[in-house]
């Protein structure tokens, strides 16, 4: 799966309604786990990507354009 051009994975974890998410950010991947429906794991992974994106690109994080299937900060 992909959000803002950043690849992430959602995997089933041991236990009832447990999920592991892995976000492939640069320079190091981030991961975590969550209990609940799968959509909560997707939301958690996308939240991590949004936070990483904002740290990397600053205030332009909310304004992006799609170019070649990759999200990039939009220049003014």
N, CA, C and O atoms as a Tripos MOL2 file, in Angstrom:
@<TRIPOS>MOLECULE
protein
  304   303    76     0     0
PROTEIN
NO_CHARGES

@<TRIPOS>ATOM
      1 N           0.8450   -1.1620    0.0000 N.3       1 UNK1
      2 CA          0.0000    0.0000    0.0000 C.3       1 UNK1
      3 C           0.8980    1.2340    0.0000 C.2       1 UNK1
      4 O           2.0900    1.1550    0.2970 O.2       1 UNK1
      5 N           0.2970    2.3780   -0.3400 N.am      2 UNK2
      6 CA          1.0720    3.6020   -0.4250 C.3       2 UNK2
      7 C           0.2430    4.7950    0.0410 C.2       2 UNK2
      8 O          -0.9590    4.8750   -0.2100 O.2       2 UNK2
      9 N           0.9170    5.7230    0.7260 N.am      3 UNK3
     10 CA          0.2990    6.9730    1.1700 C.3       3 UNK3
     11 C           1.3380    8.0670    0.9880 C.2       3 UNK3
     12 O           2.4540    7.9500    1.4950 O.2       3 UNK3
     13 N           0.9880    9.1300    0.2700 N.am      4 UNK4
     14 CA          1.9190   10.2320   -0.0140 C.3       4 UNK4
     15 C           3.1910    9.7480   -0.7050 C.2       4 UNK4
     16 O           4.2550   10.3470   -0.5470 O.2       4 UNK4
     17 N           3.0810    8.6800   -1.4590 N.am      5 UNK5
     18 CA          4.2390    8.1410   -2.1560 C.3       5 UNK5
     19 C           5.1540    7.2990   -1.2910 C.2       5 UNK5
     20 O           6.2240    6.8910   -1.7420 O.2       5 UNK5
     21 N           4.7560    7.0320   -0.0560 N.am      6 UNK6
     22 CA          5.5530    6.2230    0.8780 C.3       6 UNK6
     23 C           4.8710    4.8560    1.0200 C.2       6 UNK6
     24 O           3.6800    4.7670    1.3170 O.2       6 UNK6
     25 N           5.6460    3.8120    0.8030 N.am      7 UNK7
     26 CA          5.1180    2.4520    0.8820 C.3       7 UNK7
     27 C           4.9600    2.0130    2.3380 C.2       7 UNK7
     28 O           5.7970    2.3150    3.1880 O.2       7 UNK7
     29 N           3.8660    1.2930    2.6060 N.am      8 UNK8
     30 CA          3.6760    0.7080    3.9330 C.3       8 UNK8
     31 C           2.9660   -0.6310    3.8080 C.2       8 UNK8
     32 O           2.3120   -0.9160    2.8050 O.2       8 UNK8
     33 N           3.1080   -1.4470    4.8480 N.am      9 UNK9
     34 CA          2.5110   -2.7830    4.8800 C.3       9 UNK9
     35 C           1.6660   -2.9320    6.1380 C.2       9 UNK9
     36 O           1.9810   -2.3700    7.1870 O.2       9 UNK9
     37 N           0.6010   -3.6910    6.0160 N.am     10 UNK10
     38 CA         -0.2300   -4.0670    7.1560 C.3      10 UNK10
     39 C          -0.2360   -5.5850    7.1980 C.2      10 UNK10
     40 O          -0.5910   -6.2330    6.2140 O.2      10 UNK10
     41 N           0.1530   -6.1550    8.3280 N.am     11 UNK11
     42 CA          0.2220   -7.6080    8.4660 C.3      11 UNK11
     43 C          -0.5650   -8.0580    9.6950 C.2      11 UNK11
     44 O          -0.6870   -7.3280   10.6790 O.2      11 UNK11
     45 N          -1.0830   -9.2510    9.6140 N.am     12 UNK12
     46 CA         -1.7830   -9.8480   10.7580 C.3      12 UNK12
     47 C          -0.7420  -10.2340   11.8010 C.2      12 UNK12
     48 O           0.2890  -10.8170   11.4660 O.2      12 UNK12
     49 N          -1.0100   -9.9100   13.0660 N.am     13 UNK13
     50 CA         -0.1120  -10.2710   14.1660 C.3      13 UNK13
     51 C          -0.7710  -11.3650   15.0020 C.2      13 UNK13
     52 O          -1.9570  -11.6570   14.8480 O.2      13 UNK13
     53 N           0.0090  -11.9520   15.8740 N.am     14 UNK14
     54 CA         -0.5360  -12.9780   16.7600 C.3      14 UNK14
     55 C          -1.5250  -12.3530   17.7330 C.2      14 UNK14
     56 O          -1.2870  -11.2700   18.2690 O.2      14 UNK14
     57 N          -2.6150  -13.0330   17.9510 N.am     15 UNK15
     58 CA         -3.6360  -12.5350   18.8630 C.3      15 UNK15
     59 C          -4.8800  -12.1120   18.1090 C.2      15 UNK15
     60 O          -4.8610  -11.9470   16.8890 O.2      15 UNK15
     61 N          -5.9410  -11.9430   18.8380 N.am     16 UNK16
     62 CA         -7.2120  -11.5760   18.2250 C.3      16 UNK16
     63 C          -7.2210  -10.0830   17.8690 C.2      16 UNK16
     64 O          -6.9180   -9.2290   18.7020 O.2      16 UNK16
     65 N          -7.5770   -9.7940   16.6110 N.am     17 UNK17
     66 CA         -7.6570   -8.4160   16.1280 C.3      17 UNK17
     67 C          -6.3680   -7.6200   16.3410 C.2      17 UNK17
     68 O          -6.4200   -6.4440   16.7020 O.2      17 UNK17
     69 N          -5.2130   -8.2540   16.1190 N.am     18 UNK18
     70 CA         -3.9320   -7.5630   16.2460 C.3      18 UNK18
     71 C          -3.3050   -7.4160   14.8670 C.2      18 UNK18
     72 O          -3.3400   -8.3350   14.0490 O.2      18 UNK18
     73 N          -2.7340   -6.2460   14.6280 N.am     19 UNK19
     74 CA         -2.1250   -5.9270   13.3440 C.3      19 UNK19
     75 C          -0.7700   -5.2830   13.5650 C.2      19 UNK19
     76 O          -0.5600   -4.5780   14.5520 O.2      19 UNK19
     77 N           0.1380   -5.5260   12.6510 N.am     20 UNK20
     78 CA          1.4360   -4.8750   12.6440 C.3      20 UNK20
     79 C           1.5120   -4.0190   11.3970 C.2      20 UNK20
     80 O           1.1320   -4.4560   10.3110 O.2      20 UNK20
     81 N           1.9990   -2.8030   11.5520 N.am     21 UNK21
     82 CA          2.1980   -1.9410   10.3880 C.3      21 UNK21
     83 C           3.6860   -1.6270   10.2620 C.2      21 UNK21
     84 O           4.3920   -1.4820   11.2600 O.2      21 UNK21
     85 N           4.1430   -1.5280    9.0250 N.am     22 UNK22
     86 CA          5.5330   -1.1930    8.7250 C.3      22 UNK22
     87 C           5.5040   -0.0870    7.6770 C.2      22 UNK22
     88 O           4.9180   -0.2490    6.6070 O.2      22 UNK22
     89 N           6.1370    1.0330    7.9910 N.am     23 UNK23
     90 CA          6.2100    2.1730    7.0860 C.3      23 UNK23
     91 C           7.6520    2.2680    6.5960 C.2      23 UNK23
     92 O           8.5830    2.3570    7.3970 O.2      23 UNK23
     93 N           7.8290    2.2500    5.2900 N.am     24 UNK24
     94 CA          9.1630    2.2600    4.6860 C.3      24 UNK24
     95 C           9.6060    3.6910    4.4020 C.2      24 UNK24
     96 O           9.5990    4.1480    3.2590 O.2      24 UNK24
     97 N           9.9940    4.3930    5.4800 N.am     25 UNK25
     98 CA         10.4930    5.7550    5.3620 C.3      25 UNK25
     99 C          12.0110    5.7270    5.2620 C.2      25 UNK25
    100 O          12.6550    4.7260    5.5740 O.2      25 UNK25
    101 N          12.5570    6.8320    4.8270 N.am     26 UNK26
    102 CA         14.0000    6.9540    4.7000 C.3      26 UNK26
    103 C          14.5180    7.7830    5.8720 C.2      26 UNK26
    104 O          13.8700    8.7740    6.2090 O.2      26 UNK26
    105 N          15.5900    7.4680    6.4890 N.am     27 UNK27
    106 CA         16.5360    6.4180    6.1520 C.3      27 UNK27
    107 C          16.2160    5.0850    6.8300 C.2      27 UNK27
    108 O          16.8730    4.0820    6.5500 O.2      27 UNK27
    109 N          15.2260    5.0560    7.7070 N.am     28 UNK28
    110 CA         14.9470    3.8540    8.4810 C.3      28 UNK28
    111 C          13.4430    3.5900    8.5210 C.2      28 UNK28
    112 O          12.6450    4.5100    8.7040 O.2      28 UNK28
    113 N          13.0710    2.3280    8.3490 N.am     29 UNK29
    114 CA         11.6460    1.9560    8.4170 C.3      29 UNK29
    115 C          11.1430    2.0870    9.8510 C.2      29 UNK29
    116 O          11.8930    1.9310   10.8140 O.2      29 UNK29
    117 N           9.8590    2.3780    9.9600 N.am     30 UNK30
    118 CA          9.2120    2.4660   11.2710 C.3      30 UNK30
    119 C           8.1390    1.3930   11.3270 C.2      30 UNK30
    120 O           7.5430    1.0390   10.3110 O.2      30 UNK30
    121 N           7.9010    0.8780   12.5320 N.am     31 UNK31
    122 CA          6.8640   -0.1420   12.6720 C.3      31 UNK31
    123 C           6.2040   -0.0680   14.0300 C.2      31 UNK31
    124 O           6.7360    0.5130   14.9750 O.2      31 UNK31
    125 N           5.0400   -0.6660   14.1020 N.am     32 UNK32
    126 CA          4.2980   -0.6990   15.3460 C.3      32 UNK32
    127 C           3.1900   -1.7210   15.2430 C.2      32 UNK32
    128 O           3.0180   -2.3600   14.2050 O.2      32 UNK32
    129 N           2.4480   -1.8740   16.3030 N.am     33 UNK33
    130 CA          1.3200   -2.8040   16.2810 C.3      33 UNK33
    131 C           0.1360   -2.1460   16.9580 C.2      33 UNK33
    132 O           0.2790   -1.2050   17.7400 O.2      33 UNK33
    133 N          -1.0280   -2.6630   16.6380 N.am     34 UNK34
    134 CA         -2.2600   -2.0840   17.1460 C.3      34 UNK34
    135 C          -3.3090   -3.1830   17.2640 C.2      34 UNK34
    136 O          -3.3130   -4.1460   16.4970 O.2      34 UNK34
    137 N          -4.1830   -3.0200   18.2280 N.am     35 UNK35
    138 CA         -5.2880   -3.9580   18.4060 C.3      35 UNK35
    139 C          -6.5590   -3.2740   17.9370 C.2      35 UNK35
    140 O          -6.7920   -2.1020   18.2330 O.2      35 UNK35
    141 N          -7.3700   -4.0050   17.2120 N.am     36 UNK36
    142 CA         -8.6110   -3.4550   16.6950 C.3      36 UNK36
    143 C          -8.8030   -3.8350   15.2430 C.2      36 UNK36
    144 O          -8.1380   -4.7420   14.7420 O.2      36 UNK36
    145 N          -9.7010   -3.1530   14.5670 N.am     37 UNK37
    146 CA         -9.9340   -3.4760   13.1550 C.3      37 UNK37
    147 C          -8.7470   -3.0630   12.2810 C.2      37 UNK37
    148 O          -7.9510   -2.2010   12.6550 O.2      37 UNK37
    149 N          -8.6480   -3.6860   11.1320 N.am     38 UNK38
    150 CA         -7.5500   -3.4180   10.2040 C.3      38 UNK38
    151 C          -7.4900   -1.9380    9.8220 C.2      38 UNK38
    152 O          -6.4030   -1.3850    9.6540 O.2      38 UNK38
    153 N          -8.6310   -1.3090    9.6860 N.am     39 UNK39
    154 CA         -8.6500    0.1090    9.2950 C.3      39 UNK39
    155 C          -7.9320    0.9870   10.3230 C.2      39 UNK39
    156 O          -7.4110    2.0450    9.9710 O.2      39 UNK39
    157 N          -7.9000    0.5590   11.5880 N.am     40 UNK40
    158 CA         -7.1500    1.3010   12.6070 C.3      40 UNK40
    159 C          -5.6450    1.2000   12.3570 C.2      40 UNK40
    160 O          -4.9050    2.1560   12.5880 O.2      40 UNK40
    161 N          -5.2000    0.0420   11.8860 N.am     41 UNK41
    162 CA         -3.7820   -0.1330   11.5600 C.3      41 UNK41
    163 C          -3.4090    0.7230   10.3500 C.2      41 UNK41
    164 O          -2.3340    1.3230   10.3180 O.2      41 UNK41
    165 N          -4.2950    0.7770    9.3590 N.am     42 UNK42
    166 CA         -4.0630    1.6230    8.1900 C.3      42 UNK42
    167 C          -3.9690    3.0850    8.6250 C.2      42 UNK42
    168 O          -3.0750    3.8130    8.1940 O.2      42 UNK42
    169 N          -4.8960    3.5060    9.4770 N.am     43 UNK43
    170 CA         -4.9020    4.8950    9.9630 C.3      43 UNK43
    171 C          -3.6240    5.1970   10.7450 C.2      43 UNK43
    172 O          -3.0620    6.2840   10.6050 O.2      43 UNK43
    173 N          -3.1570    4.2540   11.5640 N.am     44 UNK44
    174 CA         -1.9340    4.4600   12.3440 C.3      44 UNK44
    175 C          -0.7250    4.6020   11.4320 C.2      44 UNK44
    176 O           0.1140    5.4760   11.6510 O.2      44 UNK44
    177 N          -0.6230    3.7550   10.4110 N.am     45 UNK45
    178 CA          0.4980    3.8280    9.4750 C.3      45 UNK45
    179 C           0.4670    5.1540    8.7160 C.2      45 UNK45
    180 O           1.5040    5.7960    8.5480 O.2      45 UNK45
    181 N          -0.7090    5.5620    8.2620 N.am     46 UNK46
    182 CA         -0.8180    6.8110    7.5160 C.3      46 UNK46
    183 C          -0.5300    8.0250    8.4010 C.2      46 UNK46
    184 O          -0.0130    9.0330    7.9190 O.2      46 UNK46
    185 N          -0.8580    7.9360    9.6730 N.am     47 UNK47
    186 CA         -0.5500    9.0180   10.6110 C.3      47 UNK47
    187 C           0.9700    9.1630   10.7730 C.2      47 UNK47
    188 O           1.4890   10.2780   10.8210 O.2      47 UNK47
    189 N           1.6740    8.0320   10.8550 N.am     48 UNK48
    190 CA          3.1370    8.0490   10.9630 C.3      48 UNK48
    191 C           3.7390    8.6640    9.7000 C.2      48 UNK48
    192 O           4.6830    9.4490    9.7780 O.2      48 UNK48
    193 N           3.1930    8.3060    8.5420 N.am     49 UNK49
    194 CA          3.6830    8.8740    7.2820 C.3      49 UNK49
    195 C           3.4480   10.3820    7.2550 C.2      49 UNK49
    196 O           4.3380   11.1400    6.8690 O.2      49 UNK49
    197 N           2.2590   10.8200    7.6620 N.am     50 UNK50
    198 CA          1.9640   12.2550    7.6880 C.3      50 UNK50
    199 C           2.9330   13.0050    8.5970 C.2      50 UNK50
    200 O           3.4090   14.0840    8.2440 O.2      50 UNK50
    201 N           3.2240   12.4390    9.7610 N.am     51 UNK51
    202 CA          4.1530   13.0760   10.7040 C.3      51 UNK51
    203 C           5.5670   13.1260   10.1080 C.2      51 UNK51
    204 O           6.2420   14.1530   10.1830 O.2      51 UNK51
    205 N           6.0020   12.0190    9.5220 N.am     52 UNK52
    206 CA          7.3160   11.9640    8.8910 C.3      52 UNK52
    207 C           7.3860   12.9770    7.7510 C.2      52 UNK52
    208 O           8.3800   13.6900    7.6100 O.2      52 UNK52
    209 N           6.3300   13.0400    6.9370 N.am     53 UNK53
    210 CA          6.2800   13.9660    5.8030 C.3      53 UNK53
    211 C           6.4120   15.4100    6.2780 C.2      53 UNK53
    212 O           7.1590   16.1980    5.6970 O.2      53 UNK53
    213 N           5.6770   15.7520    7.3460 N.am     54 UNK54
    214 CA          5.7170   17.1100    7.8730 C.3      54 UNK54
    215 C           7.1040   17.4580    8.4130 C.2      54 UNK54
    216 O           7.5860   18.5710    8.2030 O.2      54 UNK54
    217 N           7.7470   16.5180    9.1030 N.am     55 UNK55
    218 CA          9.1060   16.7560    9.6050 C.3      55 UNK55
    219 C          10.0860   16.9440    8.4550 C.2      55 UNK55
    220 O          11.0080   17.7550    8.5410 O.2      55 UNK55
    221 N           9.8820   16.1990    7.3940 N.am     56 UNK56
    222 CA         10.8000   16.2470    6.2580 C.3      56 UNK56
    223 C          10.5890   17.4780    5.3720 C.2      56 UNK56
    224 O          11.5520   18.0840    4.9020 O.2      56 UNK56
    225 N           9.3230   17.8410    5.1480 N.am     57 UNK57
    226 CA          9.0190   18.9130    4.2030 C.3      57 UNK57
    227 C           8.4550   20.1800    4.8530 C.2      57 UNK57
    228 O           8.1990   21.1610    4.1540 O.2      57 UNK57
    229 N           8.2600   20.1790    6.1510 N.am     58 UNK58
    230 CA          7.8310   21.3780    6.8560 C.3      58 UNK58
    231 C           6.4050   21.7920    6.5590 C.2      58 UNK58
    232 O           5.5250   20.9490    6.3810 O.2      58 UNK58
    233 N           6.1800   23.1030    6.5060 N.am     59 UNK59
    234 CA          4.8280   23.6300    6.3720 C.3      59 UNK59
    235 C           4.1810   23.2980    5.0360 C.2      59 UNK59
    236 O           2.9600   23.3950    4.9080 O.2      59 UNK59
    237 N           4.9700   22.9080    4.0350 N.am     60 UNK60
    238 CA          4.3990   22.5500    2.7380 C.3      60 UNK60
    239 C           3.8380   21.1230    2.7420 C.2      60 UNK60
    240 O           3.4010   20.6240    1.7050 O.2      60 UNK60
    241 N           3.8520   20.4750    3.8960 N.am     61 UNK61
    242 CA          3.4310   19.0780    3.9790 C.3      61 UNK61
    243 C           1.9870   18.8610    3.5740 C.2      61 UNK61
    244 O           1.6420   17.7890    3.0760 O.2      61 UNK61
    245 N           1.1400   19.8500    3.7750 N.am     62 UNK62
    246 CA         -0.2680   19.6570    3.4470 C.3      62 UNK62
    247 C          -0.5760   19.9820    1.9950 C.2      62 UNK62
    248 O          -1.6610   19.6640    1.5070 O.2      62 UNK62
    249 N           0.3770   20.6220    1.2860 N.am     63 UNK63
    250 CA          0.1590   20.9750   -0.1130 C.3      63 UNK63
    251 C           1.0980   20.1490   -0.9730 C.2      63 UNK63
    252 O           2.2940   20.4280   -1.0450 O.2      63 UNK63
    253 N           0.5570   19.1420   -1.6180 N.am     64 UNK64
    254 CA          1.3740   18.2720   -2.4590 C.3      64 UNK64
    255 C           0.7500   18.1430   -3.8360 C.2      64 UNK64
    256 O          -0.4450   18.3720   -4.0220 O.2      64 UNK64
    257 N           1.5810   17.7720   -4.7890 N.am     65 UNK65
    258 CA          1.0840   17.4650   -6.1210 C.3      65 UNK65
    259 C           1.4570   16.0400   -6.4520 C.2      65 UNK65
    260 O           2.4300   15.5120   -5.9140 O.2      65 UNK65
    261 N           0.7080   15.4180   -7.3170 N.am     66 UNK66
    262 CA          1.0200   14.0680   -7.7600 C.3      66 UNK66
    263 C           1.7760   14.1630   -9.0860 C.2      66 UNK66
    264 O           1.2470   14.6680  -10.0770 O.2      66 UNK66
    265 N           3.0010   13.6790   -9.0940 N.am     67 UNK67
    266 CA          3.8190   13.6560  -10.3020 C.3      67 UNK67
    267 C           4.4110   12.2660  -10.4270 C.2      67 UNK67
    268 O           5.1090   11.7920   -9.5310 O.2      67 UNK67
    269 N           4.1330   11.6370  -11.5140 N.am     68 UNK68
    270 CA          4.6720   10.2960  -11.7660 C.3      68 UNK68
    271 C           4.3120    9.3180  -10.6630 C.2      68 UNK68
    272 O           5.0960    8.4220  -10.3490 O.2      68 UNK68
    273 N           3.1370    9.4790  -10.0710 N.am     69 UNK69
    274 CA          2.6950    8.5630   -9.0330 C.3      69 UNK69
    275 C           3.3530    8.7760   -7.6840 C.2      69 UNK69
    276 O           3.1280    7.9920   -6.7630 O.2      69 UNK69
    277 N           4.1550    9.8120   -7.5450 N.am     70 UNK70
    278 CA          4.8460   10.0990   -6.2890 C.3      70 UNK70
    279 C           4.3760   11.4330   -5.7610 C.2      70 UNK70
    280 O           4.2200   12.3820   -6.5300 O.2      70 UNK70
    281 N           4.1490   11.5240   -4.4730 N.am     71 UNK71
    282 CA          3.7320   12.7890   -3.8600 C.3      71 UNK71
    283 C           4.9760   13.6100   -3.5700 C.2      71 UNK71
    284 O           5.9770   13.0880   -3.0800 O.2      71 UNK71
    285 N           4.9050   14.9060   -3.8790 N.am     72 UNK72
    286 CA          6.0300   15.8140   -3.6440 C.3      72 UNK72
    287 C           5.4780   17.1300   -3.0940 C.2      72 UNK72
    288 O           4.3320   17.4820   -3.3730 O.2      72 UNK72
    289 N           6.2740   17.8540   -2.3220 N.am     73 UNK73
    290 CA          5.8140   19.1570   -1.8550 C.3      73 UNK73
    291 C           5.5740   20.0720   -3.0430 C.2      73 UNK73
    292 O           6.3000   20.0210   -4.0360 O.2      73 UNK73
    293 N           4.5790   20.8890   -2.9360 N.am     74 UNK74
    294 CA          4.2520   21.8140   -4.0210 C.3      74 UNK74
    295 C           5.0020   23.1150   -3.8090 C.2      74 UNK74
    296 O           4.9470   23.6930   -2.7240 O.2      74 UNK74
    297 N           5.6970   23.5770   -4.8240 N.am     75 UNK75
    298 CA          6.4090   24.8470   -4.6980 C.3      75 UNK75
    299 C           5.4780   25.9950   -5.0350 C.2      75 UNK75
    300 O           4.5830   25.8580   -5.8700 O.2      75 UNK75
    301 N           5.6940   27.1290   -4.3810 N.am     76 UNK76
    302 CA          4.8500   28.3140   -4.6080 C.3      76 UNK76
    303 C           5.3510   29.1380   -5.7570 C.2      76 UNK76
    304 O           4.7590   30.1680   -6.0830 O.2      76 UNK76
@<TRIPOS>BOND
     1     1     2 1
     2     2     3 1
     3     3     4 2
     4     3     5 am
     5     5     6 1
     6     6     7 1
     7     7     8 2
     8     7     9 am
     9     9    10 1
    10    10    11 1
    11    11    12 2
    12    11    13 am
    13    13    14 1
    14    14    15 1
    15    15    16 2
    16    15    17 am
    17    17    18 1
    18    18    19 1
    19    19    20 2
    20    19    21 am
    21    21    22 1
    22    22    23 1
    23    23    24 2
    24    23    25 am
    25    25    26 1
    26    26    27 1
    27    27    28 2
    28    27    29 am
    29    29    30 1
    30    30    31 1
    31    31    32 2
    32    31    33 am
    33    33    34 1
    34    34    35 1
    35    35    36 2
    36    35    37 am
    37    37    38 1
    38    38    39 1
    39    39    40 2
    40    39    41 am
    41    41    42 1
    42    42    43 1
    43    43    44 2
    44    43    45 am
    45    45    46 1
    46    46    47 1
    47    47    48 2
    48    47    49 am
    49    49    50 1
    50    50    51 1
    51    51    52 2
    52    51    53 am
    53    53    54 1
    54    54    55 1
    55    55    56 2
    56    55    57 am
    57    57    58 1
    58    58    59 1
    59    59    60 2
    60    59    61 am
    61    61    62 1
    62    62    63 1
    63    63    64 2
    64    63    65 am
    65    65    66 1
    66    66    67 1
    67    67    68 2
    68    67    69 am
    69    69    70 1
    70    70    71 1
    71    71    72 2
    72    71    73 am
    73    73    74 1
    74    74    75 1
    75    75    76 2
    76    75    77 am
    77    77    78 1
    78    78    79 1
    79    79    80 2
    80    79    81 am
    81    81    82 1
    82    82    83 1
    83    83    84 2
    84    83    85 am
    85    85    86 1
    86    86    87 1
    87    87    88 2
    88    87    89 am
    89    89    90 1
    90    90    91 1
    91    91    92 2
    92    91    93 am
    93    93    94 1
    94    94    95 1
    95    95    96 2
    96    95    97 am
    97    97    98 1
    98    98    99 1
    99    99   100 2
   100    99   101 am
   101   101   102 1
   102   102   103 1
   103   103   104 2
   104   103   105 am
   105   105   106 1
   106   106   107 1
   107   107   108 2
   108   107   109 am
   109   109   110 1
   110   110   111 1
   111   111   112 2
   112   111   113 am
   113   113   114 1
   114   114   115 1
   115   115   116 2
   116   115   117 am
   117   117   118 1
   118   118   119 1
   119   119   120 2
   120   119   121 am
   121   121   122 1
   122   122   123 1
   123   123   124 2
   124   123   125 am
   125   125   126 1
   126   126   127 1
   127   127   128 2
   128   127   129 am
   129   129   130 1
   130   130   131 1
   131   131   132 2
   132   131   133 am
   133   133   134 1
   134   134   135 1
   135   135   136 2
   136   135   137 am
   137   137   138 1
   138   138   139 1
   139   139   140 2
   140   139   141 am
   141   141   142 1
   142   142   143 1
   143   143   144 2
   144   143   145 am
   145   145   146 1
   146   146   147 1
   147   147   148 2
   148   147   149 am
   149   149   150 1
   150   150   151 1
   151   151   152 2
   152   151   153 am
   153   153   154 1
   154   154   155 1
   155   155   156 2
   156   155   157 am
   157   157   158 1
   158   158   159 1
   159   159   160 2
   160   159   161 am
   161   161   162 1
   162   162   163 1
   163   163   164 2
   164   163   165 am
   165   165   166 1
   166   166   167 1
   167   167   168 2
   168   167   169 am
   169   169   170 1
   170   170   171 1
   171   171   172 2
   172   171   173 am
   173   173   174 1
   174   174   175 1
   175   175   176 2
   176   175   177 am
   177   177   178 1
   178   178   179 1
   179   179   180 2
   180   179   181 am
   181   181   182 1
   182   182   183 1
   183   183   184 2
   184   183   185 am
   185   185   186 1
   186   186   187 1
   187   187   188 2
   188   187   189 am
   189   189   190 1
   190   190   191 1
   191   191   192 2
   192   191   193 am
   193   193   194 1
   194   194   195 1
   195   195   196 2
   196   195   197 am
   197   197   198 1
   198   198   199 1
   199   199   200 2
   200   199   201 am
   201   201   202 1
   202   202   203 1
   203   203   204 2
   204   203   205 am
   205   205   206 1
   206   206   207 1
   207   207   208 2
   208   207   209 am
   209   209   210 1
   210   210   211 1
   211   211   212 2
   212   211   213 am
   213   213   214 1
   214   214   215 1
   215   215   216 2
   216   215   217 am
   217   217   218 1
   218   218   219 1
   219   219   220 2
   220   219   221 am
   221   221   222 1
   222   222   223 1
   223   223   224 2
   224   223   225 am
   225   225   226 1
   226   226   227 1
   227   227   228 2
   228   227   229 am
   229   229   230 1
   230   230   231 1
   231   231   232 2
   232   231   233 am
   233   233   234 1
   234   234   235 1
   235   235   236 2
   236   235   237 am
   237   237   238 1
   238   238   239 1
   239   239   240 2
   240   239   241 am
   241   241   242 1
   242   242   243 1
   243   243   244 2
   244   243   245 am
   245   245   246 1
   246   246   247 1
   247   247   248 2
   248   247   249 am
   249   249   250 1
   250   250   251 1
   251   251   252 2
   252   251   253 am
   253   253   254 1
   254   254   255 1
   255   255   256 2
   256   255   257 am
   257   257   258 1
   258   258   259 1
   259   259   260 2
   260   259   261 am
   261   261   262 1
   262   262   263 1
   263   263   264 2
   264   263   265 am
   265   265   266 1
   266   266   267 1
   267   267   268 2
   268   267   269 am
   269   269   270 1
   270   270   271 1
   271   271   272 2
   272   271   273 am
   273   273   274 1
   274   274   275 1
   275   275   276 2
   276   275   277 am
   277   277   278 1
   278   278   279 1
   279   279   280 2
   280   279   281 am
   281   281   282 1
   282   282   283 1
   283   283   284 2
   284   283   285 am
   285   285   286 1
   286   286   287 1
   287   287   288 2
   288   287   289 am
   289   289   290 1
   290   290   291 1
   291   291   292 2
   292   291   293 am
   293   293   294 1
   294   294   295 1
   295   295   296 2
   296   295   297 am
   297   297   298 1
   298   298   299 1
   299   299   300 2
   300   299   301 am
   301   301   302 1
   302   302   303 1
   303   303   304 2
@<TRIPOS>SUBSTRUCTURE
     1 UNK1         2 RESIDUE 1 A UNK
     2 UNK2         6 RESIDUE 1 A UNK
     3 UNK3        10 RESIDUE 1 A UNK
     4 UNK4        14 RESIDUE 1 A UNK
     5 UNK5        18 RESIDUE 1 A UNK
     6 UNK6        22 RESIDUE 1 A UNK
     7 UNK7        26 RESIDUE 1 A UNK
     8 UNK8        30 RESIDUE 1 A UNK
     9 UNK9        34 RESIDUE 1 A UNK
    10 UNK10       38 RESIDUE 1 A UNK
    11 UNK11       42 RESIDUE 1 A UNK
    12 UNK12       46 RESIDUE 1 A UNK
    13 UNK13       50 RESIDUE 1 A UNK
    14 UNK14       54 RESIDUE 1 A UNK
    15 UNK15       58 RESIDUE 1 A UNK
    16 UNK16       62 RESIDUE 1 A UNK
    17 UNK17       66 RESIDUE 1 A UNK
    18 UNK18       70 RESIDUE 1 A UNK
    19 UNK19       74 RESIDUE 1 A UNK
    20 UNK20       78 RESIDUE 1 A UNK
    21 UNK21       82 RESIDUE 1 A UNK
    22 UNK22       86 RESIDUE 1 A UNK
    23 UNK23       90 RESIDUE 1 A UNK
    24 UNK24       94 RESIDUE 1 A UNK
    25 UNK25       98 RESIDUE 1 A UNK
    26 UNK26      102 RESIDUE 1 A UNK
    27 UNK27      106 RESIDUE 1 A UNK
    28 UNK28      110 RESIDUE 1 A UNK
    29 UNK29      114 RESIDUE 1 A UNK
    30 UNK30      118 RESIDUE 1 A UNK
    31 UNK31      122 RESIDUE 1 A UNK
    32 UNK32      126 RESIDUE 1 A UNK
    33 UNK33      130 RESIDUE 1 A UNK
    34 UNK34      134 RESIDUE 1 A UNK
    35 UNK35      138 RESIDUE 1 A UNK
    36 UNK36      142 RESIDUE 1 A UNK
    37 UNK37      146 RESIDUE 1 A UNK
    38 UNK38      150 RESIDUE 1 A UNK
    39 UNK39      154 RESIDUE 1 A UNK
    40 UNK40      158 RESIDUE 1 A UNK
    41 UNK41      162 RESIDUE 1 A UNK
    42 UNK42      166 RESIDUE 1 A UNK
    43 UNK43      170 RESIDUE 1 A UNK
    44 UNK44      174 RESIDUE 1 A UNK
    45 UNK45      178 RESIDUE 1 A UNK
    46 UNK46      182 RESIDUE 1 A UNK
    47 UNK47      186 RESIDUE 1 A UNK
    48 UNK48      190 RESIDUE 1 A UNK
    49 UNK49      194 RESIDUE 1 A UNK
    50 UNK50      198 RESIDUE 1 A UNK
    51 UNK51      202 RESIDUE 1 A UNK
    52 UNK52      206 RESIDUE 1 A UNK
    53 UNK53      210 RESIDUE 1 A UNK
    54 UNK54      214 RESIDUE 1 A UNK
    55 UNK55      218 RESIDUE 1 A UNK
    56 UNK56      222 RESIDUE 1 A UNK
    57 UNK57      226 RESIDUE 1 A UNK
    58 UNK58      230 RESIDUE 1 A UNK
    59 UNK59      234 RESIDUE 1 A UNK
    60 UNK60      238 RESIDUE 1 A UNK
    61 UNK61      242 RESIDUE 1 A UNK
    62 UNK62      246 RESIDUE 1 A UNK
    63 UNK63      250 RESIDUE 1 A UNK
    64 UNK64      254 RESIDUE 1 A UNK
    65 UNK65      258 RESIDUE 1 A UNK
    66 UNK66      262 RESIDUE 1 A UNK
    67 UNK67      266 RESIDUE 1 A UNK
    68 UNK68      270 RESIDUE 1 A UNK
    69 UNK69      274 RESIDUE 1 A UNK
    70 UNK70      278 RESIDUE 1 A UNK
    71 UNK71      282 RESIDUE 1 A UNK
    72 UNK72      286 RESIDUE 1 A UNK
    73 UNK73      290 RESIDUE 1 A UNK
    74 UNK74      294 RESIDUE 1 A UNK
    75 UNK75      298 RESIDUE 1 A UNK
    76 UNK76      302 RESIDUE 1 A UNK
